Short mmCIF file of C-alpha atoms in Angstrom, two decimals:
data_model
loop_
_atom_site.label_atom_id
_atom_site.label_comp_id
_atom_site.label_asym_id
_atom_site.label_seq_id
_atom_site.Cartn_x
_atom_site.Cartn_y
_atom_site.Cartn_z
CA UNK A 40 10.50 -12.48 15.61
CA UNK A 41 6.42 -12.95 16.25
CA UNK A 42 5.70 -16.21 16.45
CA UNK A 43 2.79 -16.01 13.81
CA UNK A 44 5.50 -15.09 11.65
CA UNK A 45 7.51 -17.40 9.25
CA UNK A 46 10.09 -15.11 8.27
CA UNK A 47 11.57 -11.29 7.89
CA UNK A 48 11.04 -10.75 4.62
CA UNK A 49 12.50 -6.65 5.16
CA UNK A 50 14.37 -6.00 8.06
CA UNK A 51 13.91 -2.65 9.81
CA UNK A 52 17.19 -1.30 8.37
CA UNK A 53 16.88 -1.97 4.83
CA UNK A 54 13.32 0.05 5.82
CA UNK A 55 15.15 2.48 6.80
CA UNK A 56 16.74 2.75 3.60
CA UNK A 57 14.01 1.94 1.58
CA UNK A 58 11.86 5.24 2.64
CA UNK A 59 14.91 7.55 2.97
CA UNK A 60 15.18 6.83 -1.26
CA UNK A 61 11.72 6.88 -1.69
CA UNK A 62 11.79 10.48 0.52
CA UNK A 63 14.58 11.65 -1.47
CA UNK A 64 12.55 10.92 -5.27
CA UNK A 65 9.59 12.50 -3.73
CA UNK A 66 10.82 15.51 -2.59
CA UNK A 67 12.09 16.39 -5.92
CA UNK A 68 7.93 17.64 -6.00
CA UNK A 69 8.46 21.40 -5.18
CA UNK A 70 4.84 21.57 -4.75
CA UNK A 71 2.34 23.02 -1.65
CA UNK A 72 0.59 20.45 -0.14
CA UNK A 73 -1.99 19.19 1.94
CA UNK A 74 -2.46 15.88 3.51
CA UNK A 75 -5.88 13.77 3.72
CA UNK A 76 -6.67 10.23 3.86
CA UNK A 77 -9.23 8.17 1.95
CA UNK A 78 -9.97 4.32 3.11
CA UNK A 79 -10.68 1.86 0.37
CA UNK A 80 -10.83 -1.86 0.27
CA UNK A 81 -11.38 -4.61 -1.76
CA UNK A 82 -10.23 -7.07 1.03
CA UNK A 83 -12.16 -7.21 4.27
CA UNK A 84 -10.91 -9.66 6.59
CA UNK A 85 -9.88 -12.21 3.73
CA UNK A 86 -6.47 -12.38 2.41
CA UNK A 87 -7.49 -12.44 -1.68
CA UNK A 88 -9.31 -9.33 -3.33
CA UNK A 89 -12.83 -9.20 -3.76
CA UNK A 90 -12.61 -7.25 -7.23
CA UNK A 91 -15.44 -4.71 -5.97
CA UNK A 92 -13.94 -1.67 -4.14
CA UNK A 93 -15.68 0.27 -1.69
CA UNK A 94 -14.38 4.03 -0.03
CA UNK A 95 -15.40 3.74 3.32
CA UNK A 96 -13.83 7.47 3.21
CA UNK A 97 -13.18 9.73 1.23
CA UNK A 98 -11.06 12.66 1.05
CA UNK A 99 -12.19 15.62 2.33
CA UNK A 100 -11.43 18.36 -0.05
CA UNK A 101 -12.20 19.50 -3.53
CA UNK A 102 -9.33 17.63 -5.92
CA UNK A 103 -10.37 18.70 -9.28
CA UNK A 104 -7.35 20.30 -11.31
CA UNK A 105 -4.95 19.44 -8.44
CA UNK A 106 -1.84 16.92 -8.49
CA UNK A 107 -2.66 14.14 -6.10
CA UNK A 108 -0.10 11.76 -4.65
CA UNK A 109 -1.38 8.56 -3.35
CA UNK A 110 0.95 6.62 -0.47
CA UNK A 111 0.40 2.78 -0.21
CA UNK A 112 1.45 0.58 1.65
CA UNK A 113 1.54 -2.55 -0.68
CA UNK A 114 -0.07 -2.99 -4.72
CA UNK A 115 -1.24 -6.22 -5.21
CA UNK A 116 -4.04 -7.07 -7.09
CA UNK A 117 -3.93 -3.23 -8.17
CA UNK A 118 -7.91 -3.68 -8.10
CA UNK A 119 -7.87 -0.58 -5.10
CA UNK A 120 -5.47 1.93 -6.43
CA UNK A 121 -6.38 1.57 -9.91
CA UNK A 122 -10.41 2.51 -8.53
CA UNK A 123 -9.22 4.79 -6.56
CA UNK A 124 -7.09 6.99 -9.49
CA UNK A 125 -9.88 6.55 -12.08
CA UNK A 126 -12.29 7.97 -9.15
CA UNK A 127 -9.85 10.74 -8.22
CA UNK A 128 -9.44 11.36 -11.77
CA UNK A 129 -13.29 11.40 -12.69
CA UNK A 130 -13.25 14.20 -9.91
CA UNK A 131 -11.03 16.32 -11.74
CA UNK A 132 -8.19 15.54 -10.41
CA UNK A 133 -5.67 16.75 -12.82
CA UNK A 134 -2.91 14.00 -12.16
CA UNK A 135 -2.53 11.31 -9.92
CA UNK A 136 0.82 9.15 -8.94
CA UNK A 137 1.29 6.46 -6.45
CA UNK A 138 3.92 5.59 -4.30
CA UNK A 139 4.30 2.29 -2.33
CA UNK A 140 6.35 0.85 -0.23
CA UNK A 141 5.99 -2.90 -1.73
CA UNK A 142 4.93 -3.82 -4.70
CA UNK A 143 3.43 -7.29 -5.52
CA UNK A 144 3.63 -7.43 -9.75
CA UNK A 145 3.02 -11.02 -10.23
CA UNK A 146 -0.63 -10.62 -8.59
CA UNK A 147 -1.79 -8.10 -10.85
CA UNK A 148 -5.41 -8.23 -12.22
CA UNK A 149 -5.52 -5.10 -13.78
CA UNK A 150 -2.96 -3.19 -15.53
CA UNK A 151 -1.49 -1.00 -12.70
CA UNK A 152 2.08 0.44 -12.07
CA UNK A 153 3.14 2.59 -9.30
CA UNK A 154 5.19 5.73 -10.04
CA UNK A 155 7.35 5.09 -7.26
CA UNK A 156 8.05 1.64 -5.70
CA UNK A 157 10.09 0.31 -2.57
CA UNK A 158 10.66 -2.59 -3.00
CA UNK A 159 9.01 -5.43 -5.22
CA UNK A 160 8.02 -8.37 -3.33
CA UNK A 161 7.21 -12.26 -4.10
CA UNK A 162 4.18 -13.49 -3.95
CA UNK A 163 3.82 -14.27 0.31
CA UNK A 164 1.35 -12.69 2.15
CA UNK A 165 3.17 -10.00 4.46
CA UNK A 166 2.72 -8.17 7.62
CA UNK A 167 4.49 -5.46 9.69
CA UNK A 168 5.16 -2.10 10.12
CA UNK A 169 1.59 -1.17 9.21
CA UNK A 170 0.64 -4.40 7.22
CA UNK A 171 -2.17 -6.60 8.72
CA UNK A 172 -4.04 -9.32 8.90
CA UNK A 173 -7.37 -8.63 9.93
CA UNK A 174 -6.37 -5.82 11.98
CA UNK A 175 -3.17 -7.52 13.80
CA UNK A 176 0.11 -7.44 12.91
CA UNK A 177 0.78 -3.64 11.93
CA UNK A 178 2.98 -2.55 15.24
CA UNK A 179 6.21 -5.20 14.09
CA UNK A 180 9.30 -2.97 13.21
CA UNK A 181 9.87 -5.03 10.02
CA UNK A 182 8.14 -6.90 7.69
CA UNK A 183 7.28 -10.71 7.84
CA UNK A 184 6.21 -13.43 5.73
CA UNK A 185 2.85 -14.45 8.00
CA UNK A 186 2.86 -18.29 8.45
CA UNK A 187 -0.08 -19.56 6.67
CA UNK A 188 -1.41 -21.74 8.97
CA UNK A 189 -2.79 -17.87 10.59
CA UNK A 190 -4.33 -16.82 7.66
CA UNK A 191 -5.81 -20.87 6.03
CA UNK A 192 -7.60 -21.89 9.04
#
């Protein structure tokens, strides 16, 4: 375990498991597809939402009357992805679902559910297997509660 790290919150096997059910609900979509990526924050380097959401990209292609699937890696706040639909959505986009891996209800500041969720989480602030913290963090095989003595300085 990383030092910086206070505890494995999900190990890498119950990962395992975790995206081999989500795989399974998703593939039930017998749709064609393509694959982009859009980058949107409401964080920065800080560890609480700002509230104001900016795309630093956006997707490259025409979405309007398409079916758009959105993959997360955590909902908090839900300040982000619920921006994000509404924006896809006032493109034309003619429906748009989110999965996520973890899912943090009890910081919710908007009403926001994900279609499809991994796992539901407590409130800790978490890092691994493509979480951060400020950029650091992402390459651990599982996830971690970060110690907070990292993140309160």
């Amino acid at each position: 375990m990383h030092k910086n790290v206070e505890s494995i919150l999900i190990s890498e096997q119950k990962l395992e498991k975790i995206v081999n059910t989500l795989a399974k609900q998703i593939e039930k979509i017998d749709l064609d597809f393509k694959i982009d990526f859009m980058v949107a924050s409401s964080y920065g380097s800080g560890t609480e939402s700002s509230g104001k959401v900016k795309i630093k990209k956006d997707t490259g292609y025409d979405v309007k009357d398409k079916n758009i699937l959105i993959v997360e890696d955590i909902v908090d706040s839900g300040n982000t992805l619920n921006f994000v639909c509404n924006y896809l959505v006032s493109r034309g986009a003619a429906e748009v679902k989110v999965v996520t891996l973890c899912d943090k209800p009890s910081r919710r500041k908007v009403p926001f559910e994900p279609d499809y969720v991994g796992q539901v989480i407590p409130d800790e602030f978490i890092v691994g297997y493509g979480l951060d913290y400020d950029e650091l963090y992402r390459n651990l095989p599982y996830i971690g509660v970060l110690k907070r003595s990292v993140y309160e300085k």
